[in-house]
Amino acid sequence: MGSVRRPTWRQFLPFLLLNVVVSAAVVLLVLFVFDRGDVLPSSVPTPTFDVARRLESAKPTPAPTVPPSPTPVTYTVQPGDTLGAISAKLDIPIENLMAANGLANPDALSAGQVLTLPSSDDPPPPTPQPPGVIITATPEGLPQVIIRGAYEREDLEQEFVYLENIGGVAVMAGWSLYDGEGNTFTFPGFTLYRGGGVNVYSRAGNNSVINLYWGMDEPLWVPGKVITLLDNTGKVHSTFGVPEG
């Protein structure tokens, strides 16, 4: 029989070297891959923001400016003042003064009282309409309107009759003044309070709460005439004889 020849180590040497080379290559490849995974890419952009825009948006929104309310102008009533005199002095319609101060009676003033003066831009209050029902009695008692006198006589521009109420509130719509010679003045929607007075001028003009106008074109009150005040029922409340001089 023939003998079997065993391989020598020299025959295995190439295979061992090849195995060593392959193993080393694998190890180097693994190390290379892991080493690149730990390195941050140099191309990652740095985040930026607009500082000016951030600061602008952080500013608080200013609140709207509210203009201050105008300080009201006032007038302090002096001893002897009347609403009519104040109206003439300040060139403010008496109706506007009453409306601005909530006054119902133009004669209810007292020294030291502070009046608010309305602006010249304020519209005048509406003209009161004559009431449908005439009231002659009030809780204060019956009205007692009397003729105090006729003044500045025979001067059409200045001539007037002065009436005063010393009783309860008088709603005088429909009342009348008669001169005894066919001339009659009929009161419009008008209220005269206790202690209040009203001037009835002979000439034409614009009525107010203290001045009424008859609308005549010549003086009325000559000596000897008798002035008669009647209410809306025809009842005589007062008479006055125009004196001499």
PDB file of C-alpha atoms in Angstrom:
ATOM      1  CA  MET A   1       0.000   0.000   0.000  1.00  0.00           C
ATOM      2  CA  GLY A   2       1.146   3.441  -0.690  1.00  0.00           C
ATOM      3  CA  SER A   3       1.694   5.954   2.189  1.00  0.00           C
ATOM      4  CA  VAL A   4      -0.511   9.169   2.744  1.00  0.00           C
ATOM      5  CA  ARG A   5       1.429  12.390   2.736  1.00  0.00           C
ATOM      6  CA  ARG A   6       0.423  14.897   5.449  1.00  0.00           C
ATOM      7  CA  PRO A   7       0.418  18.606   4.542  1.00  0.00           C
ATOM      8  CA  THR A   8       3.093  20.685   6.140  1.00  0.00           C
ATOM      9  CA  TRP A   9       2.614  24.096   7.931  1.00  0.00           C
ATOM     10  CA  ARG A  10       4.153  25.760   5.013  1.00  0.00           C
ATOM     11  CA  GLN A  11       1.166  24.744   2.966  1.00  0.00           C
ATOM     12  CA  PHE A  12      -1.237  26.467   5.485  1.00  0.00           C
ATOM     13  CA  LEU A  13       0.830  29.624   5.799  1.00  0.00           C
ATOM     14  CA  PRO A  14      -0.771  31.496   2.871  1.00  0.00           C
ATOM     15  CA  PHE A  15      -4.244  30.844   4.267  1.00  0.00           C
ATOM     16  CA  LEU A  16      -3.242  32.129   7.699  1.00  0.00           C
ATOM     17  CA  LEU A  17      -1.777  35.300   6.260  1.00  0.00           C
ATOM     18  CA  LEU A  18      -4.904  35.891   4.190  1.00  0.00           C
ATOM     19  CA  ASN A  19      -7.075  35.451   7.304  1.00  0.00           C
ATOM     20  CA  VAL A  20      -4.926  37.930   9.241  1.00  0.00           C
ATOM     21  CA  VAL A  21      -5.141  40.512   6.449  1.00  0.00           C
ATOM     22  CA  VAL A  22      -8.934  40.173   6.132  1.00  0.00           C
ATOM     23  CA  SER A  23      -9.441  40.419   9.916  1.00  0.00           C
ATOM     24  CA  ALA A  24      -7.256  43.525  10.129  1.00  0.00           C
ATOM     25  CA  ALA A  25      -9.136  45.150   7.248  1.00  0.00           C
ATOM     26  CA  VAL A  26     -12.493  44.477   8.940  1.00  0.00           C
ATOM     27  CA  VAL A  27     -11.251  45.926  12.243  1.00  0.00           C
ATOM     28  CA  LEU A  28      -9.909  49.052  10.523  1.00  0.00           C
ATOM     29  CA  LEU A  29     -13.175  49.522   8.627  1.00  0.00           C
ATOM     30  CA  VAL A  30     -15.241  49.252  11.826  1.00  0.00           C
ATOM     31  CA  LEU A  31     -12.995  51.726  13.627  1.00  0.00           C
ATOM     32  CA  PHE A  32     -13.173  54.148  10.702  1.00  0.00           C
ATOM     33  CA  VAL A  33     -16.988  54.059  10.647  1.00  0.00           C
ATOM     34  CA  PHE A  34     -17.321  54.623  14.416  1.00  0.00           C
ATOM     35  CA  ASP A  35     -14.726  57.377  14.338  1.00  0.00           C
ATOM     36  CA  ARG A  36     -16.682  59.337  11.650  1.00  0.00           C
ATOM     37  CA  GLY A  37     -19.918  58.977  13.659  1.00  0.00           C
ATOM     38  CA  ASP A  38     -18.425  60.917  16.590  1.00  0.00           C
ATOM     39  CA  VAL A  39     -17.375  63.904  14.461  1.00  0.00           C
ATOM     40  CA  LEU A  40     -19.988  66.657  14.131  1.00  0.00           C
ATOM     41  CA  PRO A  41     -20.445  67.908  10.619  1.00  0.00           C
ATOM     42  CA  SER A  42     -18.700  71.188  10.102  1.00  0.00           C
ATOM     43  CA  SER A  43     -21.397  72.451   7.778  1.00  0.00           C
ATOM     44  CA  VAL A  44     -24.232  72.691  10.366  1.00  0.00           C
ATOM     45  CA  PRO A  45     -25.433  76.344  10.221  1.00  0.00           C
ATOM     46  CA  THR A  46     -25.443  78.445  13.383  1.00  0.00           C
ATOM     47  CA  PRO A  47     -28.990  79.662  14.183  1.00  0.00           C
ATOM     48  CA  THR A  48     -29.399  83.423  13.933  1.00  0.00           C
ATOM     49  CA  PHE A  49     -32.244  85.893  14.737  1.00  0.00           C
ATOM     50  CA  ASP A  50     -33.038  89.545  14.035  1.00  0.00           C
ATOM     51  CA  VAL A  51     -32.172  91.367  17.282  1.00  0.00           C
ATOM     52  CA  ALA A  52     -33.724  94.666  16.195  1.00  0.00           C
ATOM     53  CA  ARG A  53     -37.017  92.986  15.314  1.00  0.00           C
ATOM     54  CA  ARG A  54     -37.087  91.121  18.635  1.00  0.00           C
ATOM     55  CA  LEU A  55     -36.509  94.350  20.562  1.00  0.00           C
ATOM     56  CA  GLU A  56     -39.158  96.184  18.544  1.00  0.00           C
ATOM     57  CA  SER A  57     -41.746  93.467  19.184  1.00  0.00           C
ATOM     58  CA  ALA A  58     -40.931  93.510  22.906  1.00  0.00           C
ATOM     59  CA  LYS A  59     -41.853  97.199  23.257  1.00  0.00           C
ATOM     60  CA  PRO A  60     -45.252  97.701  24.976  1.00  0.00           C
ATOM     61  CA  THR A  61     -48.015  99.106  22.779  1.00  0.00           C
ATOM     62  CA  PRO A  62     -48.662 102.702  23.903  1.00  0.00           C
ATOM     63  CA  ALA A  63     -52.148 103.306  25.298  1.00  0.00           C
ATOM     64  CA  PRO A  64     -54.255 105.858  23.391  1.00  0.00           C
ATOM     65  CA  THR A  65     -54.032 109.327  24.897  1.00  0.00           C
ATOM     66  CA  VAL A  66     -57.375 110.561  26.234  1.00  0.00           C
ATOM     67  CA  PRO A  67     -57.687 114.344  26.057  1.00  0.00           C
ATOM     68  CA  PRO A  68     -58.478 115.892  29.445  1.00  0.00           C
ATOM     69  CA  SER A  69     -62.002 117.126  30.034  1.00  0.00           C
ATOM     70  CA  PRO A  70     -62.225 120.893  29.740  1.00  0.00           C
ATOM     71  CA  THR A  71     -62.454 122.718  33.042  1.00  0.00           C
ATOM     72  CA  PRO A  72     -65.912 124.289  33.316  1.00  0.00           C
ATOM     73  CA  VAL A  73     -66.066 128.081  33.487  1.00  0.00           C
ATOM     74  CA  THR A  74     -68.032 129.361  36.459  1.00  0.00           C
ATOM     75  CA  TYR A  75     -69.470 132.596  37.800  1.00  0.00           C
ATOM     76  CA  THR A  76     -70.095 133.377  41.469  1.00  0.00           C
ATOM     77  CA  VAL A  77     -73.345 135.228  42.115  1.00  0.00           C
ATOM     78  CA  GLN A  78     -72.769 138.612  43.757  1.00  0.00           C
ATOM     79  CA  PRO A  79     -75.190 140.413  46.093  1.00  0.00           C
ATOM     80  CA  GLY A  80     -77.878 142.104  44.003  1.00  0.00           C
ATOM     81  CA  ASP A  81     -77.249 139.925  40.922  1.00  0.00           C
ATOM     82  CA  THR A  82     -80.201 138.665  38.910  1.00  0.00           C
ATOM     83  CA  LEU A  83     -80.107 135.989  36.251  1.00  0.00           C
ATOM     84  CA  GLY A  84     -81.125 138.591  33.684  1.00  0.00           C
ATOM     85  CA  ALA A  85     -78.261 140.892  34.682  1.00  0.00           C
ATOM     86  CA  ILE A  86     -75.766 138.003  34.577  1.00  0.00           C
ATOM     87  CA  SER A  87     -77.108 136.999  31.153  1.00  0.00           C
ATOM     88  CA  ALA A  88     -76.626 140.529  29.814  1.00  0.00           C
ATOM     89  CA  LYS A  89     -73.176 140.939  31.418  1.00  0.00           C
ATOM     90  CA  LEU A  90     -71.806 137.664  30.041  1.00  0.00           C
ATOM     91  CA  ASP A  91     -73.762 137.719  26.764  1.00  0.00           C
ATOM     92  CA  ILE A  92     -75.207 134.264  27.422  1.00  0.00           C
ATOM     93  CA  PRO A  93     -78.911 133.557  26.785  1.00  0.00           C
ATOM     94  CA  ILE A  94     -80.745 133.200  30.065  1.00  0.00           C
ATOM     95  CA  GLU A  95     -82.332 129.955  28.868  1.00  0.00           C
ATOM     96  CA  ASN A  96     -78.850 128.440  28.386  1.00  0.00           C
ATOM     97  CA  LEU A  97     -77.802 129.543  31.885  1.00  0.00           C
ATOM     98  CA  MET A  98     -80.882 127.910  33.396  1.00  0.00           C
ATOM     99  CA  ALA A  99     -80.400 124.683  31.426  1.00  0.00           C
ATOM    100  CA  ALA A 100     -76.678 124.442  32.322  1.00  0.00           C
ATOM    101  CA  ASN A 101     -77.430 124.836  36.042  1.00  0.00           C
ATOM    102  CA  GLY A 102     -80.724 122.926  36.267  1.00  0.00           C
ATOM    103  CA  LEU A 103     -82.650 126.022  37.316  1.00  0.00           C
ATOM    104  CA  ALA A 104     -86.428 125.993  37.082  1.00  0.00           C
ATOM    105  CA  ASN A 105     -86.929 129.400  38.700  1.00  0.00           C
ATOM    106  CA  PRO A 106     -84.824 132.242  37.267  1.00  0.00           C
ATOM    107  CA  ASP A 107     -85.302 134.229  40.474  1.00  0.00           C
ATOM    108  CA  ALA A 108     -84.000 131.501  42.793  1.00  0.00           C
ATOM    109  CA  LEU A 109     -80.454 132.878  43.089  1.00  0.00           C
ATOM    110  CA  SER A 110     -78.434 133.575  46.215  1.00  0.00           C
ATOM    111  CA  ALA A 111     -75.197 135.481  46.788  1.00  0.00           C
ATOM    112  CA  GLY A 112     -72.210 133.134  46.671  1.00  0.00           C
ATOM    113  CA  GLN A 113     -73.959 130.595  44.452  1.00  0.00           C
ATOM    114  CA  VAL A 114     -71.616 129.245  41.749  1.00  0.00           C
ATOM    115  CA  LEU A 115     -73.098 129.037  38.260  1.00  0.00           C
ATOM    116  CA  THR A 116     -71.649 126.909  35.485  1.00  0.00           C
ATOM    117  CA  LEU A 117     -71.362 128.981  32.309  1.00  0.00           C
ATOM    118  CA  PRO A 118     -72.380 127.063  29.176  1.00  0.00           C
ATOM    119  CA  SER A 119     -70.159 127.086  26.119  1.00  0.00           C
ATOM    120  CA  SER A 120     -71.140 129.357  23.276  1.00  0.00           C
ATOM    121  CA  ASP A 121     -71.339 126.182  21.157  1.00  0.00           C
ATOM    122  CA  ASP A 122     -74.056 124.678  23.340  1.00  0.00           C
ATOM    123  CA  PRO A 123     -77.423 124.691  21.559  1.00  0.00           C
ATOM    124  CA  PRO A 124     -80.212 126.621  23.277  1.00  0.00           C
ATOM    125  CA  PRO A 125     -82.797 124.505  25.097  1.00  0.00           C
ATOM    126  CA  PRO A 126     -86.033 123.833  23.212  1.00  0.00           C
ATOM    127  CA  THR A 127     -88.790 126.398  23.610  1.00  0.00           C
ATOM    128  CA  PRO A 128     -91.391 125.037  26.055  1.00  0.00           C
ATOM    129  CA  GLN A 129     -94.800 124.409  24.550  1.00  0.00           C
ATOM    130  CA  PRO A 130     -97.962 125.679  26.229  1.00  0.00           C
ATOM    131  CA  PRO A 131     -99.355 123.011  28.557  1.00  0.00           C
ATOM    132  CA  GLY A 132    -102.631 121.403  27.607  1.00  0.00           C
ATOM    133  CA  VAL A 133    -104.037 121.761  31.108  1.00  0.00           C
ATOM    134  CA  ILE A 134    -103.904 125.078  32.962  1.00  0.00           C
ATOM    135  CA  ILE A 135    -103.155 124.589  36.653  1.00  0.00           C
ATOM    136  CA  THR A 136    -103.941 127.494  38.935  1.00  0.00           C
ATOM    137  CA  ALA A 137    -103.542 125.864  42.362  1.00  0.00           C
ATOM    138  CA  THR A 138    -100.384 124.253  43.763  1.00  0.00           C
ATOM    139  CA  PRO A 139     -99.370 122.779  47.132  1.00  0.00           C
ATOM    140  CA  GLU A 140     -97.905 126.225  47.923  1.00  0.00           C
ATOM    141  CA  GLY A 141    -101.327 127.800  47.531  1.00  0.00           C
ATOM    142  CA  LEU A 142    -103.029 129.849  44.860  1.00  0.00           C
ATOM    143  CA  PRO A 143    -100.903 132.085  42.649  1.00  0.00           C
ATOM    144  CA  GLN A 144    -101.012 135.777  43.477  1.00  0.00           C
ATOM    145  CA  VAL A 145     -99.529 137.747  40.595  1.00  0.00           C
ATOM    146  CA  ILE A 146     -99.605 141.511  41.008  1.00  0.00           C
ATOM    147  CA  ILE A 147     -98.642 144.474  38.811  1.00  0.00           C
ATOM    148  CA  ARG A 148     -95.804 146.333  40.535  1.00  0.00           C
ATOM    149  CA  GLY A 149     -95.656 149.224  38.107  1.00  0.00           C
ATOM    150  CA  ALA A 150     -95.042 150.597  34.623  1.00  0.00           C
ATOM    151  CA  TYR A 151     -91.530 151.929  34.053  1.00  0.00           C
ATOM    152  CA  GLU A 152     -89.658 154.018  31.466  1.00  0.00           C
ATOM    153  CA  ARG A 153     -93.058 155.182  30.291  1.00  0.00           C
ATOM    154  CA  GLU A 154     -93.570 156.804  26.869  1.00  0.00           C
ATOM    155  CA  ASP A 155     -90.209 155.425  25.625  1.00  0.00           C
ATOM    156  CA  LEU A 156     -91.065 152.529  23.300  1.00  0.00           C
ATOM    157  CA  GLU A 157     -87.601 150.938  23.471  1.00  0.00           C
ATOM    158  CA  GLN A 158     -87.501 150.863  27.284  1.00  0.00           C
ATOM    159  CA  GLU A 159     -91.130 150.898  28.454  1.00  0.00           C
ATOM    160  CA  PHE A 160     -92.250 147.825  30.410  1.00  0.00           C
ATOM    161  CA  VAL A 161     -94.685 146.566  33.037  1.00  0.00           C
ATOM    162  CA  TYR A 162     -93.244 144.567  35.939  1.00  0.00           C
ATOM    163  CA  LEU A 163     -95.249 141.672  37.437  1.00  0.00           C
ATOM    164  CA  GLU A 164     -94.380 139.728  40.596  1.00  0.00           C
ATOM    165  CA  ASN A 165     -95.800 136.508  42.009  1.00  0.00           C
ATOM    166  CA  ILE A 166     -96.165 136.549  45.800  1.00  0.00           C
ATOM    167  CA  GLY A 167     -98.269 133.375  45.932  1.00  0.00           C
ATOM    168  CA  GLY A 168     -98.065 129.805  44.634  1.00  0.00           C
ATOM    169  CA  VAL A 169     -96.724 128.769  41.241  1.00  0.00           C
ATOM    170  CA  ALA A 170     -98.634 130.424  38.387  1.00  0.00           C
ATOM    171  CA  VAL A 171     -98.855 128.675  35.013  1.00  0.00           C
ATOM    172  CA  MET A 172     -99.690 131.755  32.969  1.00  0.00           C
ATOM    173  CA  ALA A 173    -100.396 130.400  29.483  1.00  0.00           C
ATOM    174  CA  GLY A 174    -103.565 132.186  28.370  1.00  0.00           C
ATOM    175  CA  TRP A 175    -103.370 134.973  30.975  1.00  0.00           C
ATOM    176  CA  SER A 176    -103.536 138.510  29.583  1.00  0.00           C
ATOM    177  CA  LEU A 177    -102.753 142.178  30.160  1.00  0.00           C
ATOM    178  CA  TYR A 178    -105.334 144.751  29.019  1.00  0.00           C
ATOM    179  CA  ASP A 179    -104.721 148.488  28.619  1.00  0.00           C
ATOM    180  CA  GLY A 180    -108.391 149.542  28.711  1.00  0.00           C
ATOM    181  CA  GLU A 181    -108.281 150.778  25.104  1.00  0.00           C
ATOM    182  CA  GLY A 182    -108.611 147.545  23.165  1.00  0.00           C
ATOM    183  CA  ASN A 183    -104.980 146.395  23.311  1.00  0.00           C
ATOM    184  CA  THR A 184    -104.448 142.955  24.867  1.00  0.00           C
ATOM    185  CA  PHE A 185    -101.248 141.000  25.479  1.00  0.00           C
ATOM    186  CA  THR A 186    -101.744 137.221  25.869  1.00  0.00           C
ATOM    187  CA  PHE A 187     -99.085 135.314  27.798  1.00  0.00           C
ATOM    188  CA  PRO A 188     -97.408 132.374  26.021  1.00  0.00           C
ATOM    189  CA  GLY A 189     -96.558 129.082  27.742  1.00  0.00           C
ATOM    190  CA  PHE A 190     -94.941 130.630  30.802  1.00  0.00           C
ATOM    191  CA  THR A 191     -94.552 129.736  34.489  1.00  0.00           C
ATOM    192  CA  LEU A 192     -93.976 132.315  37.212  1.00  0.00           C
ATOM    193  CA  TYR A 193     -92.708 130.876  40.478  1.00  0.00           C
ATOM    194  CA  ARG A 194     -93.234 132.204  43.961  1.00  0.00           C
ATOM    195  CA  GLY A 195     -91.051 135.279  44.475  1.00  0.00           C
ATOM    196  CA  GLY A 196     -90.342 135.518  40.748  1.00  0.00           C
ATOM    197  CA  GLY A 197     -90.968 138.432  38.436  1.00  0.00           C
ATOM    198  CA  VAL A 198     -91.321 139.127  34.723  1.00  0.00           C
ATOM    199  CA  ASN A 199     -91.026 142.233  32.548  1.00  0.00           C
ATOM    200  CA  VAL A 200     -93.560 142.797  29.758  1.00  0.00           C
ATOM    201  CA  TYR A 201     -92.061 145.247  27.255  1.00  0.00           C
ATOM    202  CA  SER A 202     -94.357 147.247  24.994  1.00  0.00           C
ATOM    203  CA  ARG A 203     -92.140 146.841  21.913  1.00  0.00           C
ATOM    204  CA  ALA A 204     -91.462 143.767  19.790  1.00  0.00           C
ATOM    205  CA  GLY A 205     -88.680 141.351  20.768  1.00  0.00           C
ATOM    206  CA  ASN A 206     -87.783 137.741  21.498  1.00  0.00           C
ATOM    207  CA  ASN A 207     -89.422 136.279  24.596  1.00  0.00           C
ATOM    208  CA  SER A 208     -87.305 134.769  27.373  1.00  0.00           C
ATOM    209  CA  VAL A 209     -88.046 133.498  30.870  1.00  0.00           C
ATOM    210  CA  ILE A 210     -87.821 136.995  32.379  1.00  0.00           C
ATOM    211  CA  ASN A 211     -88.651 139.278  29.441  1.00  0.00           C
ATOM    212  CA  LEU A 212     -91.803 139.137  27.315  1.00  0.00           C
ATOM    213  CA  TYR A 213     -92.667 141.444  24.422  1.00  0.00           C
ATOM    214  CA  TRP A 214     -96.090 142.899  23.527  1.00  0.00           C
ATOM    215  CA  GLY A 215     -95.189 143.791  19.933  1.00  0.00           C
ATOM    216  CA  MET A 216     -96.557 147.354  19.865  1.00  0.00           C
ATOM    217  CA  ASP A 217     -95.139 150.079  17.611  1.00  0.00           C
ATOM    218  CA  GLU A 218     -95.854 152.949  20.023  1.00  0.00           C
ATOM    219  CA  PRO A 219     -95.751 153.457  23.807  1.00  0.00           C
ATOM    220  CA  LEU A 220     -98.794 152.335  25.818  1.00  0.00           C
ATOM    221  CA  TRP A 221     -98.455 153.643  29.323  1.00  0.00           C
ATOM    222  CA  VAL A 222     -99.494 157.259  29.617  1.00  0.00           C
ATOM    223  CA  PRO A 223    -100.781 158.788  32.842  1.00  0.00           C
ATOM    224  CA  GLY A 224    -104.371 157.874  33.616  1.00  0.00           C
ATOM    225  CA  LYS A 225    -104.375 154.452  31.937  1.00  0.00           C
ATOM    226  CA  VAL A 226    -105.344 151.403  33.992  1.00  0.00           C
ATOM    227  CA  ILE A 227    -103.464 148.129  33.423  1.00  0.00           C
ATOM    228  CA  THR A 228    -105.477 144.979  34.159  1.00  0.00           C
ATOM    229  CA  LEU A 229    -104.104 141.428  34.632  1.00  0.00           C
ATOM    230  CA  LEU A 230    -106.551 138.570  33.981  1.00  0.00           C
ATOM    231  CA  ASP A 231    -106.076 134.798  34.174  1.00  0.00           C
ATOM    232  CA  ASN A 232    -107.158 132.335  31.476  1.00  0.00           C
ATOM    233  CA  THR A 233    -110.708 132.211  32.889  1.00  0.00           C
ATOM    234  CA  GLY A 234    -111.112 135.998  32.717  1.00  0.00           C
ATOM    235  CA  LYS A 235    -110.696 136.520  36.458  1.00  0.00           C
ATOM    236  CA  VAL A 236    -109.002 139.817  37.367  1.00  0.00           C
ATOM    237  CA  HIS A 237    -105.873 139.282  39.482  1.00  0.00           C
ATOM    238  CA  SER A 238    -104.440 142.792  39.627  1.00  0.00           C
ATOM    239  CA  THR A 239    -104.917 146.343  38.353  1.00  0.00           C
ATOM    240  CA  PHE A 240    -102.553 149.292  38.246  1.00  0.00           C
ATOM    241  CA  GLY A 241    -103.287 152.926  37.464  1.00  0.00           C
ATOM    242  CA  VAL A 242    -100.487 154.709  35.606  1.00  0.00           C
ATOM    243  CA  PRO A 243     -99.601 157.778  37.703  1.00  0.00           C
ATOM    244  CA  GLU A 244     -98.596 161.226  36.548  1.00  0.00           C
ATOM    245  CA  GLY A 245     -94.914 161.967  36.037  1.00  0.00           C
TER     246      GLY A 245
END
